[in-house]
One Martini backbone bead per residue (centre of mass of N, CA, C, O) as a GRO file, in nm:
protein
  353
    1UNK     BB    1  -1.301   1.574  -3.240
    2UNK     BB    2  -0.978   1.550  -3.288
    3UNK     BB    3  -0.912   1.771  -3.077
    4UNK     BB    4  -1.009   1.613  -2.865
    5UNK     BB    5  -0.813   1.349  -2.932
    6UNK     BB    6  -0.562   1.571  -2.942
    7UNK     BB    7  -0.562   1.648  -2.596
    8UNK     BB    8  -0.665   1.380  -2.471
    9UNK     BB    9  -0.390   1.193  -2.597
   10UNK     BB   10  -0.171   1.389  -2.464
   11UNK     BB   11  -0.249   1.332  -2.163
   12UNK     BB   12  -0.235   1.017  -2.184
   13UNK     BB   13   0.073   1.025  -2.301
   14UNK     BB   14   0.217   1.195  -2.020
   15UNK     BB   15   0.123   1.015  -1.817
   16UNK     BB   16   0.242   0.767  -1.871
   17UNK     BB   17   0.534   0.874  -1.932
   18UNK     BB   18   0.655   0.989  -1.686
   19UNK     BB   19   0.655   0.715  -1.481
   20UNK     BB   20   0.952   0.646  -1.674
   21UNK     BB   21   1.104   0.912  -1.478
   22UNK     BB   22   1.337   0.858  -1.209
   23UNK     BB   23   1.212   1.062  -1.040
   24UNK     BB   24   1.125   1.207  -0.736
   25UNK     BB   25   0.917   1.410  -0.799
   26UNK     BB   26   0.621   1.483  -0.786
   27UNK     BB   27   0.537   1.440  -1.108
   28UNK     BB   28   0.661   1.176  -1.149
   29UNK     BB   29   0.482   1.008  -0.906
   30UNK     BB   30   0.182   1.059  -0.918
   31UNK     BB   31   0.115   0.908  -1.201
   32UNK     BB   32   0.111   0.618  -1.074
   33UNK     BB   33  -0.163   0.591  -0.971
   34UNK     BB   34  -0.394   0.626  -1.226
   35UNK     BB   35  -0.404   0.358  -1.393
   36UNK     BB   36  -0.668   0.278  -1.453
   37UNK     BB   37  -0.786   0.533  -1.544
   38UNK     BB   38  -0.588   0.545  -1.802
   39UNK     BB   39  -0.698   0.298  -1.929
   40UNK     BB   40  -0.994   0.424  -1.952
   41UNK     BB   41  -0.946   0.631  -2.136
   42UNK     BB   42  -0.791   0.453  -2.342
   43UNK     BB   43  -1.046   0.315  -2.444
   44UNK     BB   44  -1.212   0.585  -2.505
   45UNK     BB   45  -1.047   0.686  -2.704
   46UNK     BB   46  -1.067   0.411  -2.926
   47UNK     BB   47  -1.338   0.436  -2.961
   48UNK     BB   48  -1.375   0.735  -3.072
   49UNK     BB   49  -1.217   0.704  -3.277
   50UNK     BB   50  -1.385   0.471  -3.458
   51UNK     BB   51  -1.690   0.590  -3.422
   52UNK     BB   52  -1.603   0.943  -3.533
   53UNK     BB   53  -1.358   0.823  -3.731
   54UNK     BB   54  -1.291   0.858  -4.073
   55UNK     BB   55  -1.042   1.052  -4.181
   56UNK     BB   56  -0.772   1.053  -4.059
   57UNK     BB   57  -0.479   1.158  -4.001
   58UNK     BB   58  -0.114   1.111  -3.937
   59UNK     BB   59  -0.128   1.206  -3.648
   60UNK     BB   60  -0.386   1.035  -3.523
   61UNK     BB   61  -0.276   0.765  -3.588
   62UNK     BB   62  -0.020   0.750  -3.426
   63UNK     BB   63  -0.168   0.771  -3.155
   64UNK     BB   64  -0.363   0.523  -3.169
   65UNK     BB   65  -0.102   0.364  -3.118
   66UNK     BB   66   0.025   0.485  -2.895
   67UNK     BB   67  -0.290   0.417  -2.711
   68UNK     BB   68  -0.256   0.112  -2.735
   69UNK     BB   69   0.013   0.034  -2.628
   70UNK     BB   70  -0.065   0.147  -2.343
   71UNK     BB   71  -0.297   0.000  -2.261
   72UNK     BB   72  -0.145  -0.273  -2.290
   73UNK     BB   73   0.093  -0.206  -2.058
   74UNK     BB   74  -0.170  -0.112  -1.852
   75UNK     BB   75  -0.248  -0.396  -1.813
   76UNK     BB   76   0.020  -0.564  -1.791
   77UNK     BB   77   0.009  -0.373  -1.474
   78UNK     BB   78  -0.278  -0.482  -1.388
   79UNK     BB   79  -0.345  -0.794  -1.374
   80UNK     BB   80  -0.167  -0.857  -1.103
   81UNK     BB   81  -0.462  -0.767  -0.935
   82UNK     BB   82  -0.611  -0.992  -1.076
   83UNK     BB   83  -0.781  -1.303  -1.071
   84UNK     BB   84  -0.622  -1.369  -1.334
   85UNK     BB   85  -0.376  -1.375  -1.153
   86UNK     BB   86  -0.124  -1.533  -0.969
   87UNK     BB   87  -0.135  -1.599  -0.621
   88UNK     BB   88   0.111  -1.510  -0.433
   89UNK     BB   89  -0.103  -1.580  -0.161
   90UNK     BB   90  -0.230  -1.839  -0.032
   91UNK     BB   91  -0.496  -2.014   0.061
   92UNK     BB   92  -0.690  -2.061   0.321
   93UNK     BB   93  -0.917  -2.257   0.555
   94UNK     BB   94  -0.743  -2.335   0.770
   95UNK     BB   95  -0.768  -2.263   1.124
   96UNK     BB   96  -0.536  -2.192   1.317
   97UNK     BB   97  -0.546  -1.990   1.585
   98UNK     BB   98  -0.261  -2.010   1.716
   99UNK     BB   99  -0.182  -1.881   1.422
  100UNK     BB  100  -0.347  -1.622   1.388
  101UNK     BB  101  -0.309  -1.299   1.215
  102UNK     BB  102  -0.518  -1.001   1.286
  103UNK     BB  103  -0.571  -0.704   1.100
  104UNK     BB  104  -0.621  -0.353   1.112
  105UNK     BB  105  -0.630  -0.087   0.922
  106UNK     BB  106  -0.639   0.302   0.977
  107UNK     BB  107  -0.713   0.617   0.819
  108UNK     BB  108  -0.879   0.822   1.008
  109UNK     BB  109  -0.873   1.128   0.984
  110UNK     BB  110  -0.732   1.395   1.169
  111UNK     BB  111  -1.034   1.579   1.094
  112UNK     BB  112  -1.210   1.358   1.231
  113UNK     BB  113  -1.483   1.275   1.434
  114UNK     BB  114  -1.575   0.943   1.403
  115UNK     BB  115  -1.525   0.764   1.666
  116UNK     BB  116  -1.764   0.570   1.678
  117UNK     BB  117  -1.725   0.479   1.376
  118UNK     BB  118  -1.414   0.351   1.449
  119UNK     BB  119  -1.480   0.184   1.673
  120UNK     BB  120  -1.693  -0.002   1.573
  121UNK     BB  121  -1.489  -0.132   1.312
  122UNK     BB  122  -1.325  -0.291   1.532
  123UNK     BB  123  -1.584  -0.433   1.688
  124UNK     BB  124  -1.591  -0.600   1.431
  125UNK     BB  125  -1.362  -0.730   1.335
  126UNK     BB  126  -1.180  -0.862   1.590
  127UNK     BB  127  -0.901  -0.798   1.574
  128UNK     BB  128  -0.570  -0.846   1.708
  129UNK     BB  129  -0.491  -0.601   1.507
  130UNK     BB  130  -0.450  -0.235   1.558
  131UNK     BB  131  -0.382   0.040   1.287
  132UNK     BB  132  -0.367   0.372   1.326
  133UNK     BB  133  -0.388   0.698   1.137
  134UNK     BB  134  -0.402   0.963   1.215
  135UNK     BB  135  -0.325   1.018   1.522
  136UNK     BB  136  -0.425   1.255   1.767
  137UNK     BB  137  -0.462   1.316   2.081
  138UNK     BB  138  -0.784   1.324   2.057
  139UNK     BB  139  -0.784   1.035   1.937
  140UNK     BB  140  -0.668   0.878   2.197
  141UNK     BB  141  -0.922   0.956   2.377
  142UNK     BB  142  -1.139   0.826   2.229
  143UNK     BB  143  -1.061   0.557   2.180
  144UNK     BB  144  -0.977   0.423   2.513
  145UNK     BB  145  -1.187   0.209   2.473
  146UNK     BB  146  -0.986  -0.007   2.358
  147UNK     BB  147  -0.825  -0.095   2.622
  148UNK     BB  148  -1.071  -0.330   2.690
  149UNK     BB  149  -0.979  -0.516   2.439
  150UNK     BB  150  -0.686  -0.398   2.439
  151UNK     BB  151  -0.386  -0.431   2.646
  152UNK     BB  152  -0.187  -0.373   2.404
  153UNK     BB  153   0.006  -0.037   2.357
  154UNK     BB  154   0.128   0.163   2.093
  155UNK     BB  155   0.165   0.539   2.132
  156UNK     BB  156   0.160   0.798   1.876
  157UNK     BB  157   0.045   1.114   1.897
  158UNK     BB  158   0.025   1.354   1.628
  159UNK     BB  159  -0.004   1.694   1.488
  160UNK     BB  160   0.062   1.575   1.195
  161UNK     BB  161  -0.067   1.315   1.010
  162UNK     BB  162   0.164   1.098   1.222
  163UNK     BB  163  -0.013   0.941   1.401
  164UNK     BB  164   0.005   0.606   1.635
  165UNK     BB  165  -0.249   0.353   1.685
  166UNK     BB  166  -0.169   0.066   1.902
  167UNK     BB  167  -0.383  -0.269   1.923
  168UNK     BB  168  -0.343  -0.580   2.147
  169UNK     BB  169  -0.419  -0.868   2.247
  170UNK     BB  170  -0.127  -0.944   2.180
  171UNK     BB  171   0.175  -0.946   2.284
  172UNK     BB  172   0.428  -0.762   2.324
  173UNK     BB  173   0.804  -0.725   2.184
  174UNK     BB  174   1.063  -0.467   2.166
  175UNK     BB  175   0.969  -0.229   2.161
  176UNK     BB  176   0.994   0.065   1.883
  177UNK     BB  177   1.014   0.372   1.841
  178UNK     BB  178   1.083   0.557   1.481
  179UNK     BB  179   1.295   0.718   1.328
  180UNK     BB  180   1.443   0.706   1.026
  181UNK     BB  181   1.428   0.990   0.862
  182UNK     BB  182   1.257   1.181   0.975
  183UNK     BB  183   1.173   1.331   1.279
  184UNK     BB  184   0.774   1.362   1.246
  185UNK     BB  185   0.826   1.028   1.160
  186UNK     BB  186   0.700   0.718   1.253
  187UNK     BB  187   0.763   0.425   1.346
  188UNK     BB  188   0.672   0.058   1.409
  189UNK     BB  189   0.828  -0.169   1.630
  190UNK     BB  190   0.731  -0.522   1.666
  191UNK     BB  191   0.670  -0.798   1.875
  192UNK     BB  192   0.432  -1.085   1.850
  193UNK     BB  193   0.238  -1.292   2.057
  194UNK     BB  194   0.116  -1.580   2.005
  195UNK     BB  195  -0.062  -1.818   2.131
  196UNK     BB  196   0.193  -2.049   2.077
  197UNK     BB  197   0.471  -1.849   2.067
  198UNK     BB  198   0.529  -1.720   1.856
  199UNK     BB  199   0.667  -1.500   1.638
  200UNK     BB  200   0.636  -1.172   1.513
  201UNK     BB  201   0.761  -0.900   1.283
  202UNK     BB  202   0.653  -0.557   1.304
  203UNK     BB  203   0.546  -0.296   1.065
  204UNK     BB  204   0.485   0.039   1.086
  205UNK     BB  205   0.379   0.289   0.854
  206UNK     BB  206   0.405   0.624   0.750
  207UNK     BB  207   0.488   0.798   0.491
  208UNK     BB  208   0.552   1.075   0.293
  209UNK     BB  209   0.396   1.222   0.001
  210UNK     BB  210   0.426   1.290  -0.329
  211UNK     BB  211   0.316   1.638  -0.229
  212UNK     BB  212   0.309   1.965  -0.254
  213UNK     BB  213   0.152   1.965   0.060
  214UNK     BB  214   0.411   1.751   0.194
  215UNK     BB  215   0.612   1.626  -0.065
  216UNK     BB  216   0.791   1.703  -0.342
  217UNK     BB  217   0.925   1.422  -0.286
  218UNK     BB  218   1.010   1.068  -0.251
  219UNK     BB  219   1.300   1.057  -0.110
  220UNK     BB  220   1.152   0.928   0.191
  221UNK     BB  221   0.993   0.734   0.149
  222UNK     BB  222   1.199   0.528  -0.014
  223UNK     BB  223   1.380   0.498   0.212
  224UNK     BB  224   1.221   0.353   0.410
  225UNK     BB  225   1.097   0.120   0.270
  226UNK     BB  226   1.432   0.026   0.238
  227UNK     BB  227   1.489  -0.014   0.536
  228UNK     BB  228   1.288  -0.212   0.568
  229UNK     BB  229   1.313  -0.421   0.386
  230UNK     BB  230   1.598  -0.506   0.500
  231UNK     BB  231   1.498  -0.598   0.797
  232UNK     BB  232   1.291  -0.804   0.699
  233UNK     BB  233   1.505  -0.959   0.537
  234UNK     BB  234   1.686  -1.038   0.805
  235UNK     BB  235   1.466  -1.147   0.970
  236UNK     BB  236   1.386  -1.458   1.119
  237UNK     BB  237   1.096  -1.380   1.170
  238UNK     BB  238   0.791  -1.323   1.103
  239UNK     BB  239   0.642  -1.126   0.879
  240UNK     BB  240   0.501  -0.740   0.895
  241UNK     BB  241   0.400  -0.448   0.668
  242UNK     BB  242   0.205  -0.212   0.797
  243UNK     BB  243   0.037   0.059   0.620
  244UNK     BB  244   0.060   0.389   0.465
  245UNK     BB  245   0.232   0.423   0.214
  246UNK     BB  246   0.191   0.614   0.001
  247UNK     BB  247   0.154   0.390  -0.253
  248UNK     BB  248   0.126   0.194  -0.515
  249UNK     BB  249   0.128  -0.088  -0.562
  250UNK     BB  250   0.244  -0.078  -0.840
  251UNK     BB  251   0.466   0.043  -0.829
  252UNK     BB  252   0.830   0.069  -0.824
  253UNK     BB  253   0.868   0.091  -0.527
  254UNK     BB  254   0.662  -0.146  -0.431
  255UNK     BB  255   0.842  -0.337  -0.611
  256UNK     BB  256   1.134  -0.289  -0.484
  257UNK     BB  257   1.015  -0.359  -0.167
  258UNK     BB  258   0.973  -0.642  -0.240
  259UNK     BB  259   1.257  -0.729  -0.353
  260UNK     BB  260   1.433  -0.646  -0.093
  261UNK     BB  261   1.249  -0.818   0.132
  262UNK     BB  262   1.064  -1.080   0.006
  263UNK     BB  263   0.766  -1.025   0.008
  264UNK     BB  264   0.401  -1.042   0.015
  265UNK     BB  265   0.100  -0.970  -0.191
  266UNK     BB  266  -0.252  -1.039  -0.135
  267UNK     BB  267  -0.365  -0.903  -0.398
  268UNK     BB  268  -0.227  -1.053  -0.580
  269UNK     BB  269  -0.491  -1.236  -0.739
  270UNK     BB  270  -0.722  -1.040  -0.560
  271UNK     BB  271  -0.734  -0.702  -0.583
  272UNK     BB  272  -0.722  -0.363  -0.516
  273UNK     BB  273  -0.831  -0.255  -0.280
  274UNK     BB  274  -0.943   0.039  -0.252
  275UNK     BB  275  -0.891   0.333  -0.014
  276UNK     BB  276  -0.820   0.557  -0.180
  277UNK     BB  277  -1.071   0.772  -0.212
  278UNK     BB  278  -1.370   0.758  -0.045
  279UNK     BB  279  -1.516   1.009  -0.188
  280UNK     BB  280  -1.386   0.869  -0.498
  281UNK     BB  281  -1.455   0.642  -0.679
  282UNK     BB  282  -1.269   0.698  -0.955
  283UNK     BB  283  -1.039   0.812  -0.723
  284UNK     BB  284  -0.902   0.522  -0.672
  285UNK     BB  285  -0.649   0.366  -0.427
  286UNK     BB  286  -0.376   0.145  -0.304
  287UNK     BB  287  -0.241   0.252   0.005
  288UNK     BB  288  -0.322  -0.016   0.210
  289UNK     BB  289  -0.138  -0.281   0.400
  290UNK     BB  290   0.001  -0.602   0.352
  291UNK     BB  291   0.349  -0.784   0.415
  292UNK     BB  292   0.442  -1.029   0.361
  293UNK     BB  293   0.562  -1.333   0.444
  294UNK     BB  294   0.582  -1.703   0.368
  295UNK     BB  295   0.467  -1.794   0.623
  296UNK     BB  296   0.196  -1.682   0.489
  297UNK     BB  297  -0.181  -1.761   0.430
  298UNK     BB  298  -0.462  -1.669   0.386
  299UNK     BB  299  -0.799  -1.609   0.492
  300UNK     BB  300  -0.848  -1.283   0.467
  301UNK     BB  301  -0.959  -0.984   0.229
  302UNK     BB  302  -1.081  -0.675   0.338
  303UNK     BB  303  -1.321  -0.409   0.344
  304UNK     BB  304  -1.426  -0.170   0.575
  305UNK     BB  305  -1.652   0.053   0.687
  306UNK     BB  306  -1.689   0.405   0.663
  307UNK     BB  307  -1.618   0.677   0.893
  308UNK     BB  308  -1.542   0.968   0.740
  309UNK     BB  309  -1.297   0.917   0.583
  310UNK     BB  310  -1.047   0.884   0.321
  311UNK     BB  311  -1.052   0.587   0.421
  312UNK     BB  312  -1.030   0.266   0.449
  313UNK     BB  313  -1.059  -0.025   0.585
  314UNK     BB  314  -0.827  -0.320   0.632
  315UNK     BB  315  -0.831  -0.617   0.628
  316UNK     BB  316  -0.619  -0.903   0.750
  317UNK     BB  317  -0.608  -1.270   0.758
  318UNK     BB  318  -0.406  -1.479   0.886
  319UNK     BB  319  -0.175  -1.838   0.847
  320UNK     BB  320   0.048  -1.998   1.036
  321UNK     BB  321   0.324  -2.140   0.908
  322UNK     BB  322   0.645  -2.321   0.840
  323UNK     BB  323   0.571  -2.465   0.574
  324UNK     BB  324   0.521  -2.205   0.378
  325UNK     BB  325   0.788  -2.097   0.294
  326UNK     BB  326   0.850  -2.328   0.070
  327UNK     BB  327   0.577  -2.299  -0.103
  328UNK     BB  328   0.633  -1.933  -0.131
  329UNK     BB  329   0.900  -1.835  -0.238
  330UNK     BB  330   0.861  -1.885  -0.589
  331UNK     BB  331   0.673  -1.572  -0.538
  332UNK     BB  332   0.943  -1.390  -0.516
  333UNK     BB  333   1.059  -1.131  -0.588
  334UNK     BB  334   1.322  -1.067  -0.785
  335UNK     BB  335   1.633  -0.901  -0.778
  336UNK     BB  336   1.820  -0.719  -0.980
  337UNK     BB  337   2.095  -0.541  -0.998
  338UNK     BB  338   1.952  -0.288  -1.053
  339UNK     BB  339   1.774  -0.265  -0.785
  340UNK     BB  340   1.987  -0.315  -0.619
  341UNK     BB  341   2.122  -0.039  -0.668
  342UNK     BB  342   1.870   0.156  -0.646
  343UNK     BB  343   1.830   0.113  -0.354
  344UNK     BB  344   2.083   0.220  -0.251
  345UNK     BB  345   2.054   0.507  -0.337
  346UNK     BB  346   1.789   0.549  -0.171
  347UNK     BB  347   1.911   0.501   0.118
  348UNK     BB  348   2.149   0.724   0.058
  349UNK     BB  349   1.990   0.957   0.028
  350UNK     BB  350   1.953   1.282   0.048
  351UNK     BB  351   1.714   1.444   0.319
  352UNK     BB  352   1.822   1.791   0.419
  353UNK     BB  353   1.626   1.982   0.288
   0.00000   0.00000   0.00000
């Protein structure tokens, strides 16, 4: 039982100690995502330890040290995503449709076939605002029925797993499709116009992820999200940002997204809605984002039901009103000096490899 104590006791704290070394390399970024799992096999460490552990050598016993205390670590990184903490964006029962602005997000898996199981999800929803991922020319004619549904559409259909489909009952404005890194990665900014004629500032984004067989570094990734940031935090006007962002939320990349851009996570103080990976239950992380600015307060946050995706699709209902902003500033991350340096780097790192 030892060897077995201190092999798996070894694995649980290299795991946990590389994603505290700032390295783009996805070595060391990968190891942010299975937080939760972490935490559950050094609790189970724990228990093993205790219960069939009668007298331990002192370098077992220092290990137990070592790893009660990152148990403690990551709990205290995973509380703020439970209902246990203060939820960052406020709820509302309260519905003014004419300011109501909801959204499905949806990472449909570009060799999936199950378009009407997609179409499916979309008109179950009845989201105003719904946002394709991984979909390439193919998967734009599957689709081509939600036309009638929604008239208002901008279209990057591309043939390597970051074309986007963009679907809206409501007017879009100023729409521009960018590349802002990568050549053959797409973000989508565009203004919405709710029923009452606010403007709403949207950004659809899928940066790749820090995985050997995508981008063996996270540098085209957090440079994306941090120039986005910048954007969506100088926008006079209410902002979302959404897509599968390839990162969870705990992650450092986007609590410094969060702090950069000052908008705010309504997962935050209610739960993690993991969303990939849909046939892995032990192995899901949250990937599918939707962040919003103080002017809105939640009125639902849901998964909806999987079409033989590797992602769930996510729901998220807003409620725009111009006074929420005043009563939810104090709930934005504030950025140290140490991030905002950090963020300079990021945005201006050399991606030409």
């Amino acid at each position: 039982m030892e060897i077995t104590l201190y092999i798996l006791g070894s694995l649980i704290l290299i795991c946990s100690l590389l994603p505290l070394i700032r390295h783009d390399y996805w070595t060391f970024r990968v190891f942010e995502y299975p937080r939760i799992q972490k935490l559950a096999i050094a609790i189970l460490w724990l228990l093993l330890y205790m219960l069939f552990v009668v007298s331990a050598s002192l370098w077992l016993n220092l290990m137990a040290v070592a790893i009660g205390i990152t148990a403690i670590c990551l709990l205290i990184q995973i509380i703020p995503f439970t209902p246990l903490a203060k939820k960052q964006v406020f709820g509302t029962k309260e519905t003014d449709k004419s300011n109501s602005l909801s959204i499905l997000i949806s990472n449909v898996f570009e060799d999936n076939d199950d378009y009407q199981g997609c179409v499916d999800v979309v008109k179950k929803s009845n989201a105003d605002l719904v946002l394709l991922l991984e979909t390439n020319h193919r998967w734009e004619k599957e689709t081509a029925v939600l036309d009638q549904d929604y008239p208002h559409q901008i279209k990057v259909p591309i043939d390597n797993t970051y074309g986007m489909l963009m679907f809206s009952k409501l007017p879009f404005r100023d729409s521009e499709v960018k590349y802002l890194v990568e050549e053959e990665i797409p973000s989508i900014h565009t203004k919405i116009e709710l029923p009452s004629g606010q403007l709403v500032q949207v950004f659809a984004v899928h940066p790749t992820p820090p995985v050997p067989n995508e981008n063996p570094r996270s540098t085209e990734r957090d440079k994306e999200l941090l120039l986005v940031a910048d954007q969506a935090k100088n926008c006079k006007l209410p902002v979302v940002v959404i897509g599968d962002l390839n990162d969870v939320a705990w992650s450092y990349t986007t609590e410094l997204f969060l702090k950069m851009s000052e908008l705010l996570d309504p997962r935050r103080g209610r739960g993690f809605f993991n969303t990939f990976h849909a046939k892995y239950p032990l192995m899901q992380f949250p990937l599918d984002h939707a962040f919003i600015s103080a002017h809105f307060k939640l009125i639902s946050l849901r998964k909806m039901n999987n079409f033989n995706s590797d992602h769930y699709p996510i729901f998220v209902h807003l409620q725009y009103a111009s006074q929420n902003e005043s009563i939810q500033e104090d709930n934005q991350l504030e950025a140290s000096q140490a991030d905002k340096e950090i963020a300079a780097e990021k945005k201006t790192a050399d991606t030409s490899d």
